[in-house]
PDB file of C-alpha atoms in Angstrom:
ATOM      1  CA  MET A  21     -39.607  -3.426-102.241  1.00 53.00           C
ATOM      2  CA  ALA A  22     -37.859  -6.066-104.322  1.00 50.00           C
ATOM      3  CA  ALA A  23     -35.881  -3.317-106.214  1.00 51.00           C
ATOM      4  CA  ALA A  24     -34.836  -1.760-103.045  1.00 48.00           C
ATOM      5  CA  THR A  25     -33.484  -5.065-101.638  1.00 45.00           C
ATOM      6  CA  LEU A  26     -31.605  -5.661-104.899  1.00 39.00           C
ATOM      7  CA  LEU A  27     -29.911  -2.324-104.670  1.00 41.00           C
ATOM      8  CA  LEU A  28     -28.976  -2.950-100.957  1.00 40.00           C
ATOM      9  CA  ALA A  29     -27.462  -6.235-101.776  1.00 41.00           C
ATOM     10  CA  LEU A  30     -25.517  -4.641-104.795  1.00 37.00           C
ATOM     11  CA  ALA A  31     -24.250  -2.026-102.414  1.00 41.00           C
ATOM     12  CA  VAL A  32     -23.046  -4.454 -99.886  1.00 36.00           C
ATOM     13  CA  VAL A  33     -21.255  -6.590-102.526  1.00 35.00           C
ATOM     14  CA  THR A  34     -19.640  -3.527-103.998  1.00 38.00           C
ATOM     15  CA  LEU A  35     -18.329  -2.226-100.536  1.00 39.00           C
ATOM     16  CA  GLY A  36     -17.215  -5.638 -99.659  1.00 44.00           C
ATOM     17  CA  SER A  37     -15.344  -6.214-102.968  1.00 41.00           C
ATOM     18  CA  GLY A  38     -13.589  -2.804-102.455  1.00 43.00           C
ATOM     19  CA  HIS A  39     -12.464  -3.682 -98.995  1.00 40.00           C
ATOM     20  CA  VAL A  40     -11.034  -7.052 -99.943  1.00 40.00           C
ATOM     21  CA  GLU A  41      -9.153  -5.839-103.018  1.00 47.00           C
ATOM     22  CA  ALA A  42      -7.869  -2.585-101.418  1.00 44.00           C
ATOM     23  CA  PHE A  43      -3.980  -2.249-101.666  1.00 60.00           C
ATOM     24  CA  ASP A  44      -2.081   0.633-103.152  1.00 72.00           C
ATOM     25  CA  PRO A  45      -4.503   2.602-105.417  1.00 71.00           C
ATOM     26  CA  ASN A  46      -4.316   2.194-109.241  1.00 74.00           C
ATOM     27  CA  PRO A  47      -2.601   4.821-111.051  1.00 72.00           C
ATOM     28  CA  LEU A  48      -4.773   7.275-113.156  1.00 71.00           C
ATOM     29  CA  GLN A  49      -1.984   7.904-115.788  1.00 80.00           C
ATOM     30  CA  ASP A  50       0.963   6.262-117.459  1.00 84.00           C
ATOM     31  CA  PHE A  51       3.321   7.457-114.790  1.00 85.00           C
ATOM     32  CA  CYS A  52       3.702   9.981-111.938  1.00 87.00           C
ATOM     33  CA  VAL A  53       7.450  10.535-111.447  1.00 90.00           C
ATOM     34  CA  ALA A  54       8.274  11.477-107.894  1.00 90.00           C
ATOM     35  CA  ASP A  55       9.043  15.252-107.476  1.00 89.00           C
ATOM     36  CA  PRO A  56      10.902  15.400-104.169  1.00 84.00           C
ATOM     37  CA  THR A  57      11.040  19.185-104.376  1.00 84.00           C
ATOM     38  CA  SER A  58       7.279  19.596-104.197  1.00 85.00           C
ATOM     39  CA  LYS A  59       5.681  21.017-100.960  1.00 78.00           C
ATOM     40  CA  VAL A  60       2.405  19.148-101.625  1.00 78.00           C
ATOM     41  CA  HIS A  61       1.383  16.497 -99.170  1.00 65.00           C
ATOM     42  CA  GLU A  62      -0.518  13.622-100.364  1.00 65.00           C
ATOM     43  CA  ASN A  63      -0.745   9.750-100.222  1.00 63.00           C
ATOM     44  CA  GLY A  64       2.594   9.295-102.032  1.00 70.00           C
ATOM     45  CA  VAL A  65       4.833  11.812-103.540  1.00 84.00           C
ATOM     46  CA  ALA A  66       3.622  14.717-105.900  1.00 90.00           C
ATOM     47  CA  CYS A  67       4.072  14.125-109.587  1.00 91.00           C
ATOM     48  CA  LYS A  68       6.874  15.839-111.628  1.00 91.00           C
ATOM     49  CA  ASP A  69       5.722  17.749-114.745  1.00 92.00           C
ATOM     50  CA  PRO A  70       5.474  15.202-117.405  1.00 93.00           C
ATOM     51  CA  ALA A  71       7.257  17.477-119.857  1.00 95.00           C
ATOM     52  CA  ALA A  72      10.370  17.364-117.626  1.00 94.00           C
ATOM     53  CA  VAL A  73      10.376  13.425-117.324  1.00 96.00           C
ATOM     54  CA  VAL A  74      13.549  11.839-118.698  1.00 96.00           C
ATOM     55  CA  ALA A  75      14.615   8.194-119.047  1.00 97.00           C
ATOM     56  CA  GLU A  76      16.817   8.514-116.051  1.00 96.00           C
ATOM     57  CA  ASP A  77      13.717   8.817-113.825  1.00 96.00           C
ATOM     58  CA  PHE A  78      13.110   5.149-114.462  1.00 96.00           C
ATOM     59  CA  LEU A  79      16.822   4.115-114.005  1.00 96.00           C
ATOM     60  CA  PHE A  80      18.867   2.708-111.070  1.00 95.00           C
ATOM     61  CA  GLY A  81      22.366   1.548-111.600  1.00 93.00           C
ATOM     62  CA  GLY A  82      25.128  -0.166-109.645  1.00 89.00           C
ATOM     63  CA  LEU A  83      23.273  -3.108-108.313  1.00 88.00           C
ATOM     64  CA  ASP A  84      25.927  -5.416-109.795  1.00 81.00           C
ATOM     65  CA  LYS A  85      28.308  -4.069-107.003  1.00 81.00           C
ATOM     66  CA  PRO A  86      28.192  -5.336-103.539  1.00 81.00           C
ATOM     67  CA  GLY A  87      27.762  -2.779-100.643  1.00 80.00           C
ATOM     68  CA  VAL A  88      29.063  -2.701 -97.147  1.00 76.00           C
ATOM     69  CA  THR A  89      27.267  -3.922 -93.965  1.00 75.00           C
ATOM     70  CA  THR A  90      26.743  -1.067 -91.544  1.00 71.00           C
ATOM     71  CA  SER A  91      24.673  -2.633 -88.752  1.00 75.00           C
ATOM     72  CA  LYS A  92      26.986  -3.750 -85.930  1.00 78.00           C
ATOM     73  CA  ARG A  93      24.196  -5.393 -84.147  1.00 87.00           C
ATOM     74  CA  PHE A  94      22.828  -7.549 -87.067  1.00 94.00           C
ATOM     75  CA  GLY A  95      25.433  -7.475 -89.733  1.00 94.00           C
ATOM     76  CA  PHE A  96      23.389  -6.245 -92.722  1.00 94.00           C
ATOM     77  CA  THR A  97      22.633  -3.111 -94.573  1.00 94.00           C
ATOM     78  CA  ALA A  98      19.280  -2.394 -96.514  1.00 94.00           C
ATOM     79  CA  ASN A  99      19.161   0.406 -98.928  1.00 93.00           C
ATOM     80  CA  GLN A 100      16.054   1.341-100.785  1.00 94.00           C
ATOM     81  CA  VAL A 101      16.373   1.542-104.616  1.00 95.00           C
ATOM     82  CA  GLN A 102      15.263   4.945-105.448  1.00 93.00           C
ATOM     83  CA  ILE A 103      13.428   4.960-108.792  1.00 95.00           C
ATOM     84  CA  PRO A 104      11.290   8.046-109.103  1.00 94.00           C
ATOM     85  CA  GLY A 105       9.278   6.548-112.045  1.00 94.00           C
ATOM     86  CA  LEU A 106       7.837   3.982-109.727  1.00 93.00           C
ATOM     87  CA  ASN A 107       5.886   6.571-107.663  1.00 91.00           C
ATOM     88  CA  THR A 108       2.242   5.538-107.268  1.00 89.00           C
ATOM     89  CA  LEU A 109       2.777   2.251-108.979  1.00 91.00           C
ATOM     90  CA  GLY A 110       2.393   0.243-105.706  1.00 92.00           C
ATOM     91  CA  GLU A 111       5.843  -1.337-105.531  1.00 94.00           C
ATOM     92  CA  SER A 112       9.322  -0.693-103.856  1.00 96.00           C
ATOM     93  CA  HIS A 113      12.791  -2.289-104.057  1.00 97.00           C
ATOM     94  CA  VAL A 114      15.599  -2.873-101.543  1.00 97.00           C
ATOM     95  CA  HIS A 115      19.282  -3.729-101.979  1.00 96.00           C
ATOM     96  CA  LEU A 116      20.562  -5.862 -99.123  1.00 96.00           C
ATOM     97  CA  ASP A 117      24.168  -6.784 -98.197  1.00 95.00           C
ATOM     98  CA  VAL A 118      24.559  -9.338 -95.384  1.00 96.00           C
ATOM     99  CA  ALA A 119      28.023 -10.127 -93.759  1.00 95.00           C
ATOM    100  CA  PRO A 120      29.072 -13.663 -92.928  1.00 95.00           C
ATOM    101  CA  GLY A 121      27.085 -14.534 -89.763  1.00 95.00           C
ATOM    102  CA  GLY A 122      24.787 -11.646 -90.172  1.00 96.00           C
ATOM    103  CA  VAL A 123      20.900 -11.809 -90.024  1.00 97.00           C
ATOM    104  CA  PHE A 124      18.034  -9.753 -91.094  1.00 97.00           C
ATOM    105  CA  PRO A 125      16.118 -10.671 -87.906  1.00 97.00           C
ATOM    106  CA  MET A 126      12.515 -11.914 -87.755  1.00 98.00           C
ATOM    107  CA  HIS A 127      10.122  -9.212 -89.112  1.00 98.00           C
ATOM    108  CA  TYR A 128       7.013  -8.677 -91.297  1.00 98.00           C
ATOM    109  CA  HIS A 129       5.652  -6.028 -93.735  1.00 98.00           C
ATOM    110  CA  PRO A 130       1.967  -5.336 -92.953  1.00 96.00           C
ATOM    111  CA  ARG A 131       1.213  -3.973 -96.378  1.00 95.00           C
ATOM    112  CA  ALA A 132       3.290  -6.117 -98.741  1.00 97.00           C
ATOM    113  CA  ALA A 133       4.331  -9.431-100.176  1.00 97.00           C
ATOM    114  CA  GLU A 134       8.001  -9.803-100.936  1.00 98.00           C
ATOM    115  CA  THR A 135      10.264 -11.688-103.411  1.00 98.00           C
ATOM    116  CA  ALA A 136      14.081 -11.796-102.844  1.00 98.00           C
ATOM    117  CA  LEU A 137      16.618 -12.581-105.443  1.00 97.00           C
ATOM    118  CA  VAL A 138      20.134 -13.534-104.445  1.00 97.00           C
ATOM    119  CA  LEU A 139      22.658 -11.711-106.524  1.00 96.00           C
ATOM    120  CA  GLU A 140      25.763 -12.980-104.812  1.00 95.00           C
ATOM    121  CA  GLY A 141      26.492 -15.602-102.199  1.00 96.00           C
ATOM    122  CA  SER A 142      24.125 -17.731-100.292  1.00 97.00           C
ATOM    123  CA  VAL A 143      21.654 -17.245 -97.433  1.00 98.00           C
ATOM    124  CA  TYR A 144      19.136 -19.225 -95.365  1.00 98.00           C
ATOM    125  CA  PHE A 145      15.901 -17.482 -96.015  1.00 98.00           C
ATOM    126  CA  GLY A 146      12.333 -18.299 -94.878  1.00 98.00           C
ATOM    127  CA  PHE A 147       8.969 -17.487 -93.492  1.00 98.00           C
ATOM    128  CA  VAL A 148       6.603 -18.904 -90.662  1.00 98.00           C
ATOM    129  CA  SER A 149       2.919 -19.403 -91.475  1.00 98.00           C
ATOM    130  CA  SER A 150       0.210 -17.744 -89.185  1.00 97.00           C
ATOM    131  CA  TYR A 151      -1.158 -19.257 -85.992  1.00 97.00           C
ATOM    132  CA  PRO A 152      -2.165 -22.055 -85.027  1.00 97.00           C
ATOM    133  CA  ASP A 153       0.192 -23.957 -87.584  1.00 97.00           C
ATOM    134  CA  ASN A 154       3.397 -21.804 -87.236  1.00 97.00           C
ATOM    135  CA  LYS A 155       4.914 -23.843 -89.992  1.00 98.00           C
ATOM    136  CA  LEU A 156       8.408 -23.002 -91.118  1.00 98.00           C
ATOM    137  CA  TYR A 157       9.017 -22.666 -94.917  1.00 98.00           C
ATOM    138  CA  ALA A 158      12.704 -22.086 -95.482  1.00 98.00           C
ATOM    139  CA  LYS A 159      15.538 -22.799 -97.939  1.00 98.00           C
ATOM    140  CA  VAL A 160      19.142 -22.120 -98.376  1.00 98.00           C
ATOM    141  CA  LEU A 161      19.232 -19.802-101.384  1.00 98.00           C
ATOM    142  CA  ARG A 162      22.246 -19.444-103.867  1.00 97.00           C
ATOM    143  CA  LYS A 163      23.045 -17.000-106.507  1.00 97.00           C
ATOM    144  CA  GLY A 164      20.153 -16.742-108.989  1.00 97.00           C
ATOM    145  CA  ASP A 165      17.470 -18.151-106.591  1.00 98.00           C
ATOM    146  CA  VAL A 166      14.407 -16.219-105.937  1.00 98.00           C
ATOM    147  CA  PHE A 167      12.143 -16.718-102.636  1.00 98.00           C
ATOM    148  CA  ALA A 168       8.618 -15.312-102.153  1.00 98.00           C
ATOM    149  CA  VAL A 169       7.078 -14.320 -98.902  1.00 98.00           C
ATOM    150  CA  PRO A 170       3.349 -13.835 -98.585  1.00 97.00           C
ATOM    151  CA  GLN A 171       1.966 -10.475 -97.160  1.00 97.00           C
ATOM    152  CA  GLY A 172       2.131 -10.024 -93.449  1.00 97.00           C
ATOM    153  CA  LEU A 173       3.913 -13.204 -92.522  1.00 98.00           C
ATOM    154  CA  VAL A 174       7.000 -13.233 -90.168  1.00 98.00           C
ATOM    155  CA  HIS A 175      10.235 -13.914 -92.284  1.00 98.00           C
ATOM    156  CA  PHE A 176      14.084 -13.757 -91.848  1.00 98.00           C
ATOM    157  CA  LEU A 177      17.411 -14.362 -93.480  1.00 98.00           C
ATOM    158  CA  HIS A 178      20.497 -15.641 -92.080  1.00 98.00           C
ATOM    159  CA  ASN A 179      24.035 -15.547 -93.910  1.00 97.00           C
ATOM    160  CA  ASN A 180      25.302 -18.726 -92.257  1.00 94.00           C
ATOM    161  CA  GLY A 181      28.107 -19.036 -94.785  1.00 92.00           C
ATOM    162  CA  THR A 182      31.711 -17.653 -94.890  1.00 94.00           C
ATOM    163  CA  ALA A 183      31.255 -14.960 -97.765  1.00 95.00           C
ATOM    164  CA  PRO A 184      29.145 -11.856 -97.970  1.00 94.00           C
ATOM    165  CA  THR A 185      25.665 -12.175 -99.578  1.00 96.00           C
ATOM    166  CA  THR A 186      23.819  -9.544-101.754  1.00 96.00           C
ATOM    167  CA  LEU A 187      20.105  -9.607-102.359  1.00 97.00           C
ATOM    168  CA  TYR A 188      17.561  -7.716-104.279  1.00 97.00           C
ATOM    169  CA  ALA A 189      13.993  -7.537-102.671  1.00 98.00           C
ATOM    170  CA  SER A 190      10.862  -6.483-104.300  1.00 98.00           C
ATOM    171  CA  LEU A 191       7.807  -5.583-102.212  1.00 98.00           C
ATOM    172  CA  SER A 192       4.204  -5.091-103.529  1.00 96.00           C
ATOM    173  CA  SER A 193       3.525  -1.701-101.834  1.00 95.00           C
ATOM    174  CA  GLN A 194       5.121   1.771-102.220  1.00 93.00           C
ATOM    175  CA  ASN A 195       5.005   1.870 -98.300  1.00 93.00           C
ATOM    176  CA  PRO A 196       5.317  -1.774 -97.205  1.00 96.00           C
ATOM    177  CA  GLY A 197       5.976  -0.989 -93.484  1.00 96.00           C
ATOM    178  CA  LEU A 198       8.554  -2.863 -91.482  1.00 97.00           C
ATOM    179  CA  VAL A 199       7.826  -4.469 -88.012  1.00 98.00           C
ATOM    180  CA  LEU A 200      10.989  -6.012 -86.294  1.00 97.00           C
ATOM    181  CA  LEU A 201       9.670  -8.508 -83.617  1.00 97.00           C
ATOM    182  CA  GLY A 202      12.549  -8.220 -81.372  1.00 97.00           C
ATOM    183  CA  ASN A 203      12.405  -4.380 -81.269  1.00 96.00           C
ATOM    184  CA  SER A 204       8.682  -4.507 -80.830  1.00 97.00           C
ATOM    185  CA  LEU A 205       9.152  -6.533 -77.678  1.00 97.00           C
ATOM    186  CA  PHE A 206      12.387  -5.318 -76.273  1.00 97.00           C
ATOM    187  CA  ALA A 207      13.098  -1.779 -77.482  1.00 95.00           C
ATOM    188  CA  GLY A 208       9.819  -0.263 -76.874  1.00 92.00           C
ATOM    189  CA  ALA A 209       7.806   0.646 -73.940  1.00 94.00           C
ATOM    190  CA  LEU A 210       5.956  -2.658 -73.184  1.00 97.00           C
ATOM    191  CA  PRO A 211       5.897  -3.438 -69.484  1.00 97.00           C
ATOM    192  CA  ASP A 212       8.577  -6.080 -68.495  1.00 97.00           C
ATOM    193  CA  ASP A 213       5.991  -8.239 -66.707  1.00 97.00           C
ATOM    194  CA  LEU A 214       3.759  -8.323 -69.799  1.00 98.00           C
ATOM    195  CA  VAL A 215       6.688  -9.259 -72.103  1.00 98.00           C
ATOM    196  CA  ALA A 216       7.683 -11.952 -69.594  1.00 98.00           C
ATOM    197  CA  LYS A 217       4.274 -13.521 -69.537  1.00 98.00           C
ATOM    198  CA  THR A 218       4.107 -13.336 -73.254  1.00 97.00           C
ATOM    199  CA  LEU A 219       7.315 -15.270 -73.674  1.00 97.00           C
ATOM    200  CA  LEU A 220       6.690 -17.594 -70.741  1.00 98.00           C
ATOM    201  CA  THR A 221       9.916 -16.359 -68.978  1.00 97.00           C
ATOM    202  CA  ASP A 222      10.739 -13.977 -65.971  1.00 98.00           C
ATOM    203  CA  LYS A 223      11.222 -10.282 -65.731  1.00 97.00           C
ATOM    204  CA  HIS A 224      14.900 -10.659 -65.050  1.00 97.00           C
ATOM    205  CA  THR A 225      15.450 -12.452 -68.424  1.00 97.00           C
ATOM    206  CA  VAL A 226      13.365  -9.717 -70.071  1.00 97.00           C
ATOM    207  CA  GLU A 227      15.374  -7.017 -68.455  1.00 97.00           C
ATOM    208  CA  THR A 228      18.692  -8.599 -69.578  1.00 96.00           C
ATOM    209  CA  ILE A 229      17.625  -8.741 -73.157  1.00 96.00           C
ATOM    210  CA  LYS A 230      16.141  -5.279 -73.233  1.00 96.00           C
ATOM    211  CA  ALA A 231      19.626  -4.032 -71.933  1.00 95.00           C
ATOM    212  CA  ASN A 232      21.073  -5.606 -75.242  1.00 93.00           C
ATOM    213  CA  PHE A 233      18.638  -3.599 -77.313  1.00 92.00           C
ATOM    214  CA  ARG A 234      19.728  -0.420 -75.572  1.00 88.00           C
ATOM    215  CA  ARG A 235      23.286  -0.947 -76.685  1.00 82.00           C
ATOM    216  CA  PRO A 236      24.345   0.973 -79.883  1.00 72.00           C
TER     217      PRO A 236
END
């Protein structure tokens, strides 16, 4: 009886530990360079033949050159840094360009923490802690500054200066996910009265804001 109880306790602890620590799975080999031509569907991208792997599979150049901002609505552009050699290693990277006055609006990544490095310019960057504190942690970042955002917390950036800003963001998941709060509320199919009650406002206000999100 005692032995059975001990085994049950160990099983519960093992299952609990696995749940708490579960993020991207650990790799089973040195690397698994992504093979975009493979037709195999799996949790990630199929591995390239190790014999065909070259140094360029781990390289991405040009980050020292600023890009252009293509979002007319928010004034920023986010481009994923494509490094095939990072496949299955539980991380991803993004190059961001933000025009003067531009914002990366309030959002969160459900599966990843984030660190952002300012390559050029300055930006107001921060996050808000969870309910009930809802405390703001924010700083004006300048070239060479790094700011960290814990997993799943709402964060934002605003280029409130007069020059373009370029950032490099690293995320702790190959598929971090992205939830834009404004789009979730106003660009989806949520009923107007529900959104109005959630925001302590009226349906007319919600309809007006939704019309803004329908514009290109």
